[in-house]
Tab-separated table of C-alpha atoms in Angstrom:
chain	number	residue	atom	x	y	z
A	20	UNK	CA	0.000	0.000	0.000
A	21	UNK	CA	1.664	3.513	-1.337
A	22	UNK	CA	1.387	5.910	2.289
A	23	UNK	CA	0.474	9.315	2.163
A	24	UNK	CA	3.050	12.438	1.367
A	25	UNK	CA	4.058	14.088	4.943
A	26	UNK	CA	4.030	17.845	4.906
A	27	UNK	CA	4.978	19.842	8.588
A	28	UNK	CA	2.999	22.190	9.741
A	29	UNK	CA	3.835	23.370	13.803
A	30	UNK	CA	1.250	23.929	15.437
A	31	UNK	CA	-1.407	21.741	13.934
A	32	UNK	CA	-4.780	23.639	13.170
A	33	UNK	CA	-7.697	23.031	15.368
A	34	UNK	CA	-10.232	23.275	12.269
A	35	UNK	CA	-11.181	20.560	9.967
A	36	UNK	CA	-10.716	22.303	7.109
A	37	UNK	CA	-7.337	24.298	6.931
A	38	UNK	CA	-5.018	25.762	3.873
A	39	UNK	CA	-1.616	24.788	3.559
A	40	UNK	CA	0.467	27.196	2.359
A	41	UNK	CA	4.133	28.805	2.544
A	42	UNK	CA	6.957	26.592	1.548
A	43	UNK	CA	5.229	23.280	2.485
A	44	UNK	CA	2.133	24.358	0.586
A	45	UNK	CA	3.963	25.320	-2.533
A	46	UNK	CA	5.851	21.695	-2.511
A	47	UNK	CA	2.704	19.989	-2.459
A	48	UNK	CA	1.297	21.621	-5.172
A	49	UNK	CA	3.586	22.523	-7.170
A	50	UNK	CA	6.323	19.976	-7.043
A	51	UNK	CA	3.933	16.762	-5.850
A	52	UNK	CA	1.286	18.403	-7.520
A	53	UNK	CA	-1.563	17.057	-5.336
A	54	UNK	CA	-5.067	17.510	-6.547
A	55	UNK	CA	-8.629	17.526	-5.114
A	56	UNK	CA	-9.117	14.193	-3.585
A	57	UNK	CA	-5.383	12.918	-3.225
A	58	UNK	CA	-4.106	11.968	0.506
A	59	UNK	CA	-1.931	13.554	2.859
A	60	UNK	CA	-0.293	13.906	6.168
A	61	UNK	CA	0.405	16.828	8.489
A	62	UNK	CA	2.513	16.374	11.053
A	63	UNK	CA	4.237	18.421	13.452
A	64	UNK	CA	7.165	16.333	14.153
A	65	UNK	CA	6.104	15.576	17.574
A	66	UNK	CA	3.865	13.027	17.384
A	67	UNK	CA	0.533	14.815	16.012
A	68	UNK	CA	-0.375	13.902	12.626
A	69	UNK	CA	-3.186	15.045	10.479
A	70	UNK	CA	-4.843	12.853	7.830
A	71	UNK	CA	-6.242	14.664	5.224
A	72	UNK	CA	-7.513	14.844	1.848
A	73	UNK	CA	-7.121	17.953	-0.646
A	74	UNK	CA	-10.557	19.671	-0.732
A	75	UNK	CA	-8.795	22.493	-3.625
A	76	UNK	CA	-5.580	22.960	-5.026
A	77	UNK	CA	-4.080	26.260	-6.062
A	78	UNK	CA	-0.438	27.395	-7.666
A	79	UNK	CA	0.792	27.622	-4.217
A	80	UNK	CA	-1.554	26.583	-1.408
A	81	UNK	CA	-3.597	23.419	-0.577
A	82	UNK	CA	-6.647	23.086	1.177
A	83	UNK	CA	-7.516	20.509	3.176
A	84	UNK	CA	-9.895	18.201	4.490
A	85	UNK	CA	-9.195	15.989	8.388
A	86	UNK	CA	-9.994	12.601	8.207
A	87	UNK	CA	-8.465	11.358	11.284
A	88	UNK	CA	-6.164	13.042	13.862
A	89	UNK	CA	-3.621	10.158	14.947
A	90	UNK	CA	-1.375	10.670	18.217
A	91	UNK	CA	1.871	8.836	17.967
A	92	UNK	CA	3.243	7.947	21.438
A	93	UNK	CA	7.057	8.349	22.008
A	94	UNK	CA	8.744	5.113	21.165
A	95	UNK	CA	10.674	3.632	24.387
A	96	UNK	CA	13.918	3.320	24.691
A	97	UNK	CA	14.969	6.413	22.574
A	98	UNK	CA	17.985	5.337	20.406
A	99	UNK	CA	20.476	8.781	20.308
A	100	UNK	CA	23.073	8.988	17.850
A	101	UNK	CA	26.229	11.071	19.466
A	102	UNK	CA	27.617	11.574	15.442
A	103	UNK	CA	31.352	12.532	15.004
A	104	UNK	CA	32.085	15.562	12.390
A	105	UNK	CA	32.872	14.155	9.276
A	106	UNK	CA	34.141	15.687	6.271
A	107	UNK	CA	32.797	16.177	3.013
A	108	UNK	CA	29.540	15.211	2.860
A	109	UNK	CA	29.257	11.713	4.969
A	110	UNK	CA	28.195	13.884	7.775
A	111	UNK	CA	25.299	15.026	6.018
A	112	UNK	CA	25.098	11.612	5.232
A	113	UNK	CA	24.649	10.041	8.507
A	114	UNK	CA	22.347	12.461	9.514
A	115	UNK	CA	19.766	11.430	6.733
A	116	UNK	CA	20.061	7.767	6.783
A	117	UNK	CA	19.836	8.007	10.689
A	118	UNK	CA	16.953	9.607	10.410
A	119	UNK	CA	15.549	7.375	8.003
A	120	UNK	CA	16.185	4.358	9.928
A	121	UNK	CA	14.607	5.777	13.302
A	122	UNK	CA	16.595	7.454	15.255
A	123	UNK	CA	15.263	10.153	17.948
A	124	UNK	CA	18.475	12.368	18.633
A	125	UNK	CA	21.342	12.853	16.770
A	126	UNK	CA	24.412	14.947	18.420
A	127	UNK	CA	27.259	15.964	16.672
A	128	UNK	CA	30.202	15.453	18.362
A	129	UNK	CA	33.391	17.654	18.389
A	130	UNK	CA	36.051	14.387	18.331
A	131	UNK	CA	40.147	14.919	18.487
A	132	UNK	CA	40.395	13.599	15.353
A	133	UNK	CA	37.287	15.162	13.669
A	134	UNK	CA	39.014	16.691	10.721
A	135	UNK	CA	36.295	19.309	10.643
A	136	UNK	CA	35.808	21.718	12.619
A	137	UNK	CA	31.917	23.728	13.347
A	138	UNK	CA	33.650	27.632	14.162
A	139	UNK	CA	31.686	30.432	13.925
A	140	UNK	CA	29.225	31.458	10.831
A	141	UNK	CA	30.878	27.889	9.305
A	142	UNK	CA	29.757	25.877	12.121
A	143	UNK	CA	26.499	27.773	12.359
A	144	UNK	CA	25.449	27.073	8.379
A	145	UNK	CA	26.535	23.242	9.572
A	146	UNK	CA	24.644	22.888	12.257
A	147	UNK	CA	21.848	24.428	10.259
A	148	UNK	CA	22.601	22.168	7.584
A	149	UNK	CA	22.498	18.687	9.646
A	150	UNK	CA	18.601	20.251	11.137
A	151	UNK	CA	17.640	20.426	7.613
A	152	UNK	CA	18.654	17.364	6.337
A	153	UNK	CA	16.992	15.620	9.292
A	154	UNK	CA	13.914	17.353	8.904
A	155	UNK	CA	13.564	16.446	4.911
A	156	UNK	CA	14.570	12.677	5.534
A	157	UNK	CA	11.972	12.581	8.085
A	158	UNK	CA	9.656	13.228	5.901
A	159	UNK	CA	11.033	11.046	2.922
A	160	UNK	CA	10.358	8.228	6.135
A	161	UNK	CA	6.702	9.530	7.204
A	162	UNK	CA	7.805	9.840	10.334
A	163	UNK	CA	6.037	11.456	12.913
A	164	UNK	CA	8.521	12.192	15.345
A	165	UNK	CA	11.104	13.611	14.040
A	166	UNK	CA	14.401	13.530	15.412
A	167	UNK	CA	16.175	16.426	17.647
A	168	UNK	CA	19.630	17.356	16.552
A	169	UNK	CA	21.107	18.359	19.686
A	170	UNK	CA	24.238	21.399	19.722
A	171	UNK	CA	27.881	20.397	19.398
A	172	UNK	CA	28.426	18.674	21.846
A	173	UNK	CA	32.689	18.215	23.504
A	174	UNK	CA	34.000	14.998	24.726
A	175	UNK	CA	32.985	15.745	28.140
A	176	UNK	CA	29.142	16.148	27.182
A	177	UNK	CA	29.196	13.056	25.394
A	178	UNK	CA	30.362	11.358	28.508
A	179	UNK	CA	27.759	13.039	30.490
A	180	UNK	CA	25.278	11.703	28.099
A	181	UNK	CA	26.503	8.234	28.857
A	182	UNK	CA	26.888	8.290	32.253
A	183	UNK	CA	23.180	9.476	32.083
A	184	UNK	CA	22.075	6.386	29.474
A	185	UNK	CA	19.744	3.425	30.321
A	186	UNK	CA	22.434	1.740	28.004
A	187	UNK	CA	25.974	3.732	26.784
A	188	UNK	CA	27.705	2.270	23.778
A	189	UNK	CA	30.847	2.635	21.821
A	190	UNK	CA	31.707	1.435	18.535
A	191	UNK	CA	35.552	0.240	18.191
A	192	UNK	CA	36.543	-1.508	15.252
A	193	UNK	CA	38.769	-3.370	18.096
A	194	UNK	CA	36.439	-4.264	20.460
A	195	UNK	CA	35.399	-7.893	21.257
A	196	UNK	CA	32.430	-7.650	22.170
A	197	UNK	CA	29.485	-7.723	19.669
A	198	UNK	CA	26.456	-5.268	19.108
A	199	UNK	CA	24.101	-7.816	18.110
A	200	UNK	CA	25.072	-10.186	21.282
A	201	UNK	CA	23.770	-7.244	23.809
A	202	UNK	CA	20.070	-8.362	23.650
A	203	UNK	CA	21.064	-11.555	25.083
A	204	UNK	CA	23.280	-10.359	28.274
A	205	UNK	CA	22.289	-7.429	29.114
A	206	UNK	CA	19.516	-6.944	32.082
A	207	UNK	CA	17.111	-5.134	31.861
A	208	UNK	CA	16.195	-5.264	28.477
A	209	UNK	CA	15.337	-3.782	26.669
A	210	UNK	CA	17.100	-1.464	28.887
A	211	UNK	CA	15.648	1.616	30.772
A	212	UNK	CA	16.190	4.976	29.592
A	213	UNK	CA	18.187	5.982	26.651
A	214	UNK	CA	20.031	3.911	25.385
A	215	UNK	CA	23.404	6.408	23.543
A	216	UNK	CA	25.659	5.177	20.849
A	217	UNK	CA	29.030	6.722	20.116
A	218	UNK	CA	30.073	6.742	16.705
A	219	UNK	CA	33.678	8.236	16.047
A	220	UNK	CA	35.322	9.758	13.387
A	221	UNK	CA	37.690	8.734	10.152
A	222	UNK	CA	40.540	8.914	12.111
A	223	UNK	CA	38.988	6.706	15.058
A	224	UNK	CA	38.333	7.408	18.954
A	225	UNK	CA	41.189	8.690	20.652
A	226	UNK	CA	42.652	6.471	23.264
A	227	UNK	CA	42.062	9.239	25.743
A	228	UNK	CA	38.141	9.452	24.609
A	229	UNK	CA	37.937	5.615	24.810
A	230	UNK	CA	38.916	6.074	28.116
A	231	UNK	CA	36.896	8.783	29.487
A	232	UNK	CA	33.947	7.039	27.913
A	233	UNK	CA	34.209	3.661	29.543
A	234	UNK	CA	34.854	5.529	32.713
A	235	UNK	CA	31.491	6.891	32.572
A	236	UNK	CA	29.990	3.614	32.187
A	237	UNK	CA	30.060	2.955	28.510
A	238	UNK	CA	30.693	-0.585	26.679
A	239	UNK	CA	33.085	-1.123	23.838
A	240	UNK	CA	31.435	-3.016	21.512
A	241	UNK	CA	32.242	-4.220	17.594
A	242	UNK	CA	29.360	-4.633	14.626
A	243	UNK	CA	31.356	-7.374	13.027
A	244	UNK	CA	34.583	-8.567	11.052
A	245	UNK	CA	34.150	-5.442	8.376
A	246	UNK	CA	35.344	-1.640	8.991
A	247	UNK	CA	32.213	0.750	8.629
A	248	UNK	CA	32.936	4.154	7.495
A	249	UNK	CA	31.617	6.935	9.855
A	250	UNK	CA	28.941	7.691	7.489
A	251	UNK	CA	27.419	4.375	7.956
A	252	UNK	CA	28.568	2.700	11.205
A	253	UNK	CA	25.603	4.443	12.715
A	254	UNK	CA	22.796	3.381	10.968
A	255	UNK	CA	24.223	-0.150	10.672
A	256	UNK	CA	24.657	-0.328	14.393
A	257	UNK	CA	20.962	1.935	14.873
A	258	UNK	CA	19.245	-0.729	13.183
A	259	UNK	CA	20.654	-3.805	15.210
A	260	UNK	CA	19.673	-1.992	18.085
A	261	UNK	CA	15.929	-0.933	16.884
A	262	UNK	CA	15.535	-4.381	15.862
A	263	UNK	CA	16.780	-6.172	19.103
A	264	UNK	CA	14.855	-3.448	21.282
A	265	UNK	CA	11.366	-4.730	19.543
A	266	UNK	CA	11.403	-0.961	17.791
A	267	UNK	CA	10.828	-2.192	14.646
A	268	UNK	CA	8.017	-4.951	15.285
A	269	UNK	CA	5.013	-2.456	14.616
């Protein structure tokens, strides 16, 4: 069954009948070209969703017509993403196939051995870069809850996080320990609270972040025999964890 177009409008109208219009309106007519009677979804990326059906179409506005209003509980345990800077475009990368595969926070993550660096009116347009890409592959998903990209966070905050975390991981392409054999072995699970995955950079996790990690309460683990790159670690290791956690029976 083909699902509905998603379309973000914050907050949701109270009326049955409401226009879409702006930037999300002009999309949906213009470049999906919806017409009268086509289905659609308004969301505002926090759980709220609108199903509707176009009563009129214009150049650059919609109206539309509520079927059903849909609440979409919060999905327990959040899986967050602490995302190293990458360079080139693998950062962006991550960020949309993160998003795509369900994550519910992504931070970026200022590593030693991030070759980029997020500085001033650079780091600003990145930041704002990363929000945007999230918010357009949630969409491409028809998700509902879309996922928060947190502020730059140091080496410090990240080990906050984890000391914090129902469940604090590290990926290490020298780690023993396999992702997938968590489910198994680890009590309670699926685990209570967050659970926070670290994902490092090109140049790998610094001994001295390795460290500081684990001493906050983090485990070490390995996806398998291959070497992920940054880009994609993540979502491989996301995925194992949605699946194992029951996330992804619905």
């Amino acid at each position: 069954m083909t699902t509905a177009p998603v379309f973000q409008l914050a907050p949701l109208p109270a009326a049955d009948v409401f226009t879409l219009g702006g930037p999300e309106g002009r999309h949906a007519a213009t470049v999906r070209r919806l017409r009268a009677g086509e289905r659609l979804d308004v969301t505002d990326g926090a759980g709220e969703v609108l199903r509707c059906e176009v009563a009129a179409a214009r150049r650059d506005e919609l109206d539309c017509q509520v079927l059903e209003r849909v609440s979409v509980p919060a999905p327990a345990p959040r899986v967050v993403v602490v995302q190293a800077l990458a360079k080139g475009d693998r950062g962006d990368l991550a960020v949309e196939m993160l998003t795509e595969v369900g994550v519910d926070e992504i931070v970026p993550w200022a590593a030693s051995r991030s070759v980029v660096r997020w500085e001033g009116e650079r780091g600003a347009r990145s930041a704002a870069r990363w929000a945007a890409t999230a918010t357009e592959a949630a969409k491409q998903a028809r998700r509902a809850r879309w996922p928060g990209v947190a502020p730059l966070a140091s080496t410090a905050a990240v080990g906050d996080r984890l000391a914090a975390a129902g469940l604090a991981l590290v990926l290490h392409e020298d780690a023993t320990r396999p992702l997938a054999g968590l489910a198994g072995r680890h009590a309670p699970w699926p685990p209570a609270g967050d659970i926070v995955l670290v994902v490092g950079p090109e140049g790998g996790i610094a001994e001295s972040e390795l460290a500081a990690f684990e001493k906050a309460g983090a485990a070490v683990v390995r996806l398998g025999p291959t070497v992920l790159r940054t880009s994609t670690a993540g979502v491989a290791a996301a995925a194992v964890l949605l699946a194992a956690t029951g996330r992804w029976d619905g």
